[in-house]
PDB file of N, CA and C in Angstrom:
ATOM      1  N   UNK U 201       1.733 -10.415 -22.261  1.00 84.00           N
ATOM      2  CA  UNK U 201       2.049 -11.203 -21.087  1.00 84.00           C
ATOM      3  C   UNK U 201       1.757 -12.666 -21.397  1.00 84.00           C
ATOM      4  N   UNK U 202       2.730 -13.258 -20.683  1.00 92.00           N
ATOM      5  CA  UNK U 202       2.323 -15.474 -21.463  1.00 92.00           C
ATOM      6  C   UNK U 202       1.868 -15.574 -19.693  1.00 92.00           C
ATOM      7  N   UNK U 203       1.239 -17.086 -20.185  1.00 93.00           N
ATOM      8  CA  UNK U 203       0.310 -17.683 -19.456  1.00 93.00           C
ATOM      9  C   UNK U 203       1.726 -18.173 -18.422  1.00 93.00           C
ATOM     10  N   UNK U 204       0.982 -18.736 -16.721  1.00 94.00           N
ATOM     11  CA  UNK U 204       2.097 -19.185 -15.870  1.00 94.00           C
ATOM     12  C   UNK U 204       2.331 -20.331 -16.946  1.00 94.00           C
ATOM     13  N   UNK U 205       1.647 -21.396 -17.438  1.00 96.00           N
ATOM     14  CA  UNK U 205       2.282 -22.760 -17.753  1.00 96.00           C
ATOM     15  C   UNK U 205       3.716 -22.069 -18.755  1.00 96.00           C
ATOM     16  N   UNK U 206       3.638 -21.194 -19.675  1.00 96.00           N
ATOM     17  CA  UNK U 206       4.092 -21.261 -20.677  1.00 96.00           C
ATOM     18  C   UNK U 206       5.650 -20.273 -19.431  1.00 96.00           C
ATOM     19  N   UNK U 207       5.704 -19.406 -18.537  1.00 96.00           N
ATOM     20  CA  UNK U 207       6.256 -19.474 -17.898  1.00 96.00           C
ATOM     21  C   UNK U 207       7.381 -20.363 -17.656  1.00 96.00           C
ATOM     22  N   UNK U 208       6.560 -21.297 -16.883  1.00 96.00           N
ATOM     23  CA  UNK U 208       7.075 -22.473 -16.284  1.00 96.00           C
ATOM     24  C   UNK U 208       7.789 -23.081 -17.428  1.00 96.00           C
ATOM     25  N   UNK U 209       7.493 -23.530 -18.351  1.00 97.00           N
ATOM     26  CA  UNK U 209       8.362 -24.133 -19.358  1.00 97.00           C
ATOM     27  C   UNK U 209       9.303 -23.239 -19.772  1.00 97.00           C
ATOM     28  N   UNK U 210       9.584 -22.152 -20.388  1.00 97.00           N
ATOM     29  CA  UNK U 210      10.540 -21.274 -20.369  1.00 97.00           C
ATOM     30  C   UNK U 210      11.948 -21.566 -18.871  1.00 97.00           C
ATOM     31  N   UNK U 211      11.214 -21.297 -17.642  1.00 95.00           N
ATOM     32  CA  UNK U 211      12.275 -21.621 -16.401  1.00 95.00           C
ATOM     33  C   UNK U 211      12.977 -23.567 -16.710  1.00 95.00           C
ATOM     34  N   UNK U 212      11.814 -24.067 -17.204  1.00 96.00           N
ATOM     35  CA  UNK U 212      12.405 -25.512 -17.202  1.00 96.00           C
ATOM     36  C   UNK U 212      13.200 -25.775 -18.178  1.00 96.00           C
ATOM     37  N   UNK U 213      13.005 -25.361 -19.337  1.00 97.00           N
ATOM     38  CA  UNK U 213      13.848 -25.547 -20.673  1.00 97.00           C
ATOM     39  C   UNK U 213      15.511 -24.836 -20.137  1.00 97.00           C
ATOM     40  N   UNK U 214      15.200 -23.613 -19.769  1.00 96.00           N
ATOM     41  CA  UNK U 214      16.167 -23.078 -19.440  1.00 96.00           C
ATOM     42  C   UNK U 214      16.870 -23.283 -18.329  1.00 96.00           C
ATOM     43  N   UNK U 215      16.253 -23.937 -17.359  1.00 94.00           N
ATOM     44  CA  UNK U 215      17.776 -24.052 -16.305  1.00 94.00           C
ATOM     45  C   UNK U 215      17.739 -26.311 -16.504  1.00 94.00           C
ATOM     46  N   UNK U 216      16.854 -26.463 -16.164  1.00 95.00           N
ATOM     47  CA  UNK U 216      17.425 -27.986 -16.726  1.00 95.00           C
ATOM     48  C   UNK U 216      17.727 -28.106 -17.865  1.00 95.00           C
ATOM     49  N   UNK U 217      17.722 -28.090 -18.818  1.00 96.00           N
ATOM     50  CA  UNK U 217      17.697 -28.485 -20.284  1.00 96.00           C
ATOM     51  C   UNK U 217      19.076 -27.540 -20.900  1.00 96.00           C
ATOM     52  N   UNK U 218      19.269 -26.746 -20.258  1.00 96.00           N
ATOM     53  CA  UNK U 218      20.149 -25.105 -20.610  1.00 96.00           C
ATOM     54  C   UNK U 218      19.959 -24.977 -22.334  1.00 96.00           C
ATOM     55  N   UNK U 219      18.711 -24.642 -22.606  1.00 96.00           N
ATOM     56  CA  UNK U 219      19.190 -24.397 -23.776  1.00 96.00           C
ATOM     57  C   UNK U 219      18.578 -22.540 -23.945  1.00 96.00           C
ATOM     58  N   UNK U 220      19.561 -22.424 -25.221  1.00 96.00           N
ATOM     59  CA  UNK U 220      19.541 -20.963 -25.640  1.00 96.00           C
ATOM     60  C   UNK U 220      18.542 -20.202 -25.479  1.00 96.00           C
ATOM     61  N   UNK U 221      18.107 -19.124 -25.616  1.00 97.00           N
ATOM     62  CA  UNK U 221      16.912 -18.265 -25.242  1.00 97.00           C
ATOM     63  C   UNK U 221      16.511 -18.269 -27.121  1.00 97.00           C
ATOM     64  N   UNK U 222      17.035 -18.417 -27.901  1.00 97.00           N
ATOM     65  CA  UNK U 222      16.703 -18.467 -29.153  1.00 97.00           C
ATOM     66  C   UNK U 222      15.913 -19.793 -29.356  1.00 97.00           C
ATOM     67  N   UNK U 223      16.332 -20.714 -28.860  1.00 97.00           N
ATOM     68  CA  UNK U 223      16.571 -23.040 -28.914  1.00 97.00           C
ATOM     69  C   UNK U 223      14.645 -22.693 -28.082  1.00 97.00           C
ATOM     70  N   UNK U 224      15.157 -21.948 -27.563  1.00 97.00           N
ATOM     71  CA  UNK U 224      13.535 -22.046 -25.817  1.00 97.00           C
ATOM     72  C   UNK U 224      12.219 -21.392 -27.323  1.00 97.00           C
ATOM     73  N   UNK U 225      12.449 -19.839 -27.769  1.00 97.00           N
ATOM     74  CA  UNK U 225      11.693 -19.239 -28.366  1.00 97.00           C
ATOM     75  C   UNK U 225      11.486 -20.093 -29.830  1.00 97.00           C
ATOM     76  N   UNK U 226      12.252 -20.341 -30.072  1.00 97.00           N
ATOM     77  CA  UNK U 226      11.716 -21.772 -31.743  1.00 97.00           C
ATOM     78  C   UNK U 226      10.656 -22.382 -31.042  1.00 97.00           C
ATOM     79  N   UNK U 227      11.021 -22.885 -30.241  1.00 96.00           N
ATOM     80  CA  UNK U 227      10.245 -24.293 -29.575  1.00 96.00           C
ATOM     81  C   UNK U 227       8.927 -24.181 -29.016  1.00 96.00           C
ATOM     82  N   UNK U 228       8.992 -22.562 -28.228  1.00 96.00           N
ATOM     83  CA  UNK U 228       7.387 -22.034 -27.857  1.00 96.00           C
ATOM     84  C   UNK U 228       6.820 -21.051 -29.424  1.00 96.00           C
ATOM     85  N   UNK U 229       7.268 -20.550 -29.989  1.00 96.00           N
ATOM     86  CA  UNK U 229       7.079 -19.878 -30.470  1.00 96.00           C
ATOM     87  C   UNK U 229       6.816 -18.098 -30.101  1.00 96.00           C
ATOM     88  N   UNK U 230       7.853 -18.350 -29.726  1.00 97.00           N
ATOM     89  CA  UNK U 230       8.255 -16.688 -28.887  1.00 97.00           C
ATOM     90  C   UNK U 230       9.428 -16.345 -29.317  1.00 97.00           C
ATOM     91  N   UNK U 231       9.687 -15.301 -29.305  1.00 97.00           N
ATOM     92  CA  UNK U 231      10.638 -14.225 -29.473  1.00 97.00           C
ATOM     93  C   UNK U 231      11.892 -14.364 -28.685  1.00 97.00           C
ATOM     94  N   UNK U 232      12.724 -14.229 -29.018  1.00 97.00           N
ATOM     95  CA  UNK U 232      13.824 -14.171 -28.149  1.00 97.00           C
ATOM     96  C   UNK U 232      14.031 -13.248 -27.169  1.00 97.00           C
ATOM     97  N   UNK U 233      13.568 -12.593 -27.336  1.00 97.00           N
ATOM     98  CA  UNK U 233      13.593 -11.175 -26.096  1.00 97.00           C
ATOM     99  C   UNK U 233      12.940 -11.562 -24.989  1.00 97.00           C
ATOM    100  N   UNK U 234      11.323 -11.762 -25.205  1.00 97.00           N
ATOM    101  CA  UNK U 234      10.265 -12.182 -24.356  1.00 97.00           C
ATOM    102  C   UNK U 234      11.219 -13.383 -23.728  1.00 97.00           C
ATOM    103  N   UNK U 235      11.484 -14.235 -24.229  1.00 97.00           N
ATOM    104  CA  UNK U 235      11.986 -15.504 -23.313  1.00 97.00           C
ATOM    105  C   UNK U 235      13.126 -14.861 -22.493  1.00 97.00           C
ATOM    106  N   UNK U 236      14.032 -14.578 -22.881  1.00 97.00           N
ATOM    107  CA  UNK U 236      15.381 -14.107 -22.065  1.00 97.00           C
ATOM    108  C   UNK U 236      14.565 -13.076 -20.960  1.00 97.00           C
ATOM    109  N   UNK U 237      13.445 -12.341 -21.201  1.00 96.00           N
ATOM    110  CA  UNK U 237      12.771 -11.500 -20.101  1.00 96.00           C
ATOM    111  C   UNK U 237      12.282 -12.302 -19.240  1.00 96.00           C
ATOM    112  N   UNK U 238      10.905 -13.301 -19.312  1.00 96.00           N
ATOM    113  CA  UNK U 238      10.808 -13.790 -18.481  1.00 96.00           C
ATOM    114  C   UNK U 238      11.674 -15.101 -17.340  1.00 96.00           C
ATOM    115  N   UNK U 239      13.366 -15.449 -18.698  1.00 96.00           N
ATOM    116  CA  UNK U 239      14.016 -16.336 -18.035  1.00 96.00           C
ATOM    117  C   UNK U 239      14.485 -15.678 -16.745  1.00 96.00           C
ATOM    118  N   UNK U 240      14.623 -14.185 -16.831  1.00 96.00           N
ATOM    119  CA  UNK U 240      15.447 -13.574 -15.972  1.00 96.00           C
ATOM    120  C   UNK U 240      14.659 -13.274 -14.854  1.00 96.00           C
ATOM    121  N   UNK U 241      13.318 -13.554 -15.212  1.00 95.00           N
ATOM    122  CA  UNK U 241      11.831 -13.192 -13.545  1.00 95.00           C
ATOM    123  C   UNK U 241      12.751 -14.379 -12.504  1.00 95.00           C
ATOM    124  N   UNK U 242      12.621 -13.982 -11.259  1.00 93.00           N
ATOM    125  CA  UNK U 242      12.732 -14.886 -10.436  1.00 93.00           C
ATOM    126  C   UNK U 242      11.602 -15.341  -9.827  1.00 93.00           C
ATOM    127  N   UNK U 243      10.404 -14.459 -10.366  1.00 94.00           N
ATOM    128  CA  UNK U 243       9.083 -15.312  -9.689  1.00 94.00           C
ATOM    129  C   UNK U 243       7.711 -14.789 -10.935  1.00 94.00           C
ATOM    130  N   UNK U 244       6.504 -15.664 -11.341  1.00 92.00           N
ATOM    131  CA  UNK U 244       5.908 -14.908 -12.006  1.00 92.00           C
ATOM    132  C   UNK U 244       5.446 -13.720 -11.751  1.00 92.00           C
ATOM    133  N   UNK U 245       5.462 -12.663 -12.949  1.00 89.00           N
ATOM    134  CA  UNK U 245       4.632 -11.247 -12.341  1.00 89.00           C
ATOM    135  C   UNK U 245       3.181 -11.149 -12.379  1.00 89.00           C
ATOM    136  N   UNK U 246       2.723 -10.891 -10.763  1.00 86.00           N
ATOM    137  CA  UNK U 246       1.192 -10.518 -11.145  1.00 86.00           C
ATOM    138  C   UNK U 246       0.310  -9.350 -11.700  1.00 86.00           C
ATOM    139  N   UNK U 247      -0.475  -9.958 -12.444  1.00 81.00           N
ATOM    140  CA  UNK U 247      -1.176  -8.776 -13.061  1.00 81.00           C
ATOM    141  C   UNK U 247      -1.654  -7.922 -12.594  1.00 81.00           C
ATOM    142  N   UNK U 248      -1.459  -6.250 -12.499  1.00 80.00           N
ATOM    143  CA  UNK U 248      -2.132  -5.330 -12.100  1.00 80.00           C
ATOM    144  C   UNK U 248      -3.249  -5.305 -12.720  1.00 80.00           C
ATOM    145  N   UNK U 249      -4.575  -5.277 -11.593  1.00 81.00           N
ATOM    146  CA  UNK U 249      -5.781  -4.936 -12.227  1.00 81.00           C
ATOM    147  C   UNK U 249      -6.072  -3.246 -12.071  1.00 81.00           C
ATOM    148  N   UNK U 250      -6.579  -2.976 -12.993  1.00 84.00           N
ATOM    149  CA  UNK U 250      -6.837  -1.521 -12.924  1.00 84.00           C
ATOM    150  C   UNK U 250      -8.270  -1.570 -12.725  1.00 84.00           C
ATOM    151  N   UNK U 251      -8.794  -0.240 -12.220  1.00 86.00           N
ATOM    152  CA  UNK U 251     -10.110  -0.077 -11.511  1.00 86.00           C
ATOM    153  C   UNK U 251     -10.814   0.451 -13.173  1.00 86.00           C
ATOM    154  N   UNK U 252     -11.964   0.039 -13.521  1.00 88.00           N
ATOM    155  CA  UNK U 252     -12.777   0.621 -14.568  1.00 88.00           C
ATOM    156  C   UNK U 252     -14.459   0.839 -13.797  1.00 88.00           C
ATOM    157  N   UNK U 253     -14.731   2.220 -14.505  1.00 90.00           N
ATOM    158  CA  UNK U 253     -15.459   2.676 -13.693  1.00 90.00           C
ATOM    159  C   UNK U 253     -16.819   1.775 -14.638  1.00 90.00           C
ATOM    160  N   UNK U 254     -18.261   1.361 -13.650  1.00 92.00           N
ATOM    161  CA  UNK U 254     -19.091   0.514 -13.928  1.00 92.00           C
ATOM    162  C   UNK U 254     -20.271   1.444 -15.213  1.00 92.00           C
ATOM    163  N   UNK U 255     -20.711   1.150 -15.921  1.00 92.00           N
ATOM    164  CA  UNK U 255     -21.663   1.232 -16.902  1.00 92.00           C
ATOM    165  C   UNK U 255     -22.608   1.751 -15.800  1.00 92.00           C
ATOM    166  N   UNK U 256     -22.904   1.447 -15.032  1.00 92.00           N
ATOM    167  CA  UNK U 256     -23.960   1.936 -14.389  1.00 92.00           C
ATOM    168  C   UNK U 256     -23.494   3.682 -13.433  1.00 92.00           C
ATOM    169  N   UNK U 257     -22.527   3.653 -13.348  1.00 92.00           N
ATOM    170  CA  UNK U 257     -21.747   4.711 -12.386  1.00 92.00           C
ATOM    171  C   UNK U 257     -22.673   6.200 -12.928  1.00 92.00           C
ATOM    172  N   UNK U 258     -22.658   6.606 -14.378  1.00 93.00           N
ATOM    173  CA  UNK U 258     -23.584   7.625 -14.175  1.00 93.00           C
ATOM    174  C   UNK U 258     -25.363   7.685 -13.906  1.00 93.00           C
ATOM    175  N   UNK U 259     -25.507   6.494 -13.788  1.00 94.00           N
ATOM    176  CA  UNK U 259     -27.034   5.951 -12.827  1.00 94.00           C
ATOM    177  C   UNK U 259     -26.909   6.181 -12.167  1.00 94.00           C
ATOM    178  N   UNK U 260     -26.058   5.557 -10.933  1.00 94.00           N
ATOM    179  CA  UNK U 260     -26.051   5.268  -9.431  1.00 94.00           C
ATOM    180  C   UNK U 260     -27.007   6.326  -8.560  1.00 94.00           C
ATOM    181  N   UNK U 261     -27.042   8.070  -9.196  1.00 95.00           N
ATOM    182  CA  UNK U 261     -27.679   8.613  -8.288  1.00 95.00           C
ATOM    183  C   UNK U 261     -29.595   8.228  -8.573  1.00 95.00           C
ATOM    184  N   UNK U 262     -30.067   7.657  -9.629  1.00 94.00           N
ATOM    185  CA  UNK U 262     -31.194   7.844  -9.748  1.00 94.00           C
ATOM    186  C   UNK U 262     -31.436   6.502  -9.393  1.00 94.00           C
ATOM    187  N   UNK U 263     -30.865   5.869  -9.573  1.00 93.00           N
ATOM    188  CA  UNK U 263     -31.079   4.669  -8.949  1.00 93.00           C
ATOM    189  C   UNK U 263     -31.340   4.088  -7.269  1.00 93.00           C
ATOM    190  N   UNK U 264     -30.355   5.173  -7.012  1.00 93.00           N
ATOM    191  CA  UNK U 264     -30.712   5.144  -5.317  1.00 93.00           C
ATOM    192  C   UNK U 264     -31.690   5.655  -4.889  1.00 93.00           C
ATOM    193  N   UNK U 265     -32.170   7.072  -5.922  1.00 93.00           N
ATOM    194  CA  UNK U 265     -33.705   7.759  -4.894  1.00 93.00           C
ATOM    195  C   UNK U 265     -34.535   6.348  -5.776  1.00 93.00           C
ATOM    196  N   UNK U 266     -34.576   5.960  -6.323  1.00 93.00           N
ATOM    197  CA  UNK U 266     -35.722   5.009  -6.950  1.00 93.00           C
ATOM    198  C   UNK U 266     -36.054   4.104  -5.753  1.00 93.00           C
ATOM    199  N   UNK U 267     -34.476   3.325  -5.309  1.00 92.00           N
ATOM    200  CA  UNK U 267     -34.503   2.476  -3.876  1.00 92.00           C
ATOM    201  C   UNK U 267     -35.154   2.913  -2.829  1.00 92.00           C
ATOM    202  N   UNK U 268     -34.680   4.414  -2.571  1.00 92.00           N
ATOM    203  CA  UNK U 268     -35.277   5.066  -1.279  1.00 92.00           C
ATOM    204  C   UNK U 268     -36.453   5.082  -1.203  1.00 92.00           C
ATOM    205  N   UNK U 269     -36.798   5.002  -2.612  1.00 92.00           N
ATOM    206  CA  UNK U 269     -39.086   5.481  -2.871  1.00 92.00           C
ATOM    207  C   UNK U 269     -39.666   4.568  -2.489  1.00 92.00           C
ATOM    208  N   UNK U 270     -38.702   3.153  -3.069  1.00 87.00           N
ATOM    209  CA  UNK U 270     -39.777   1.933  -3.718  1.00 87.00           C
ATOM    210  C   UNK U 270     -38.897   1.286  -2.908  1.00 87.00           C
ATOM    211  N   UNK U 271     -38.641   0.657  -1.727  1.00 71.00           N
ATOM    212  CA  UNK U 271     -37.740  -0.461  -1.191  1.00 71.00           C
ATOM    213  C   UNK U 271     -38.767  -1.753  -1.082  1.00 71.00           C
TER     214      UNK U 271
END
């Protein structure tokens, strides 16, 4: 996934400037595919965050009677 700025320059090269999706990827150093993909977004995509379960998650139960003992 590219950053919004690098985005944004991709949409600008390409509709002011009109140049090629090959002319855009020389110039960022991207691929021709990737550029023609994101030329074709009509808005940036946001990142799905996925849920990761916490380092502590197989604690949580001893941790709570500890709370309950000692508050």
């Amino acid at each position: 996934m590219i950053d919004y700025e690098t985005y944004s320059k991709i949409h600008l090269y390409h509709e002011e400037y009109n140049l090629s999706f090959g002319q855009i990827g020389r110039d960022l150093g991207l691929d021709p595919e990737t550029v023609a993909k994101y030329a074709r977004m009509s808005a940036y995509p946001r990142r799905s965050s996925t849920r990761r379960p916490s380092k502590l998650d197989p604690f949580k139960p001893v941790i709570t009677r500890w709370l309950e003992r000692h508050s």
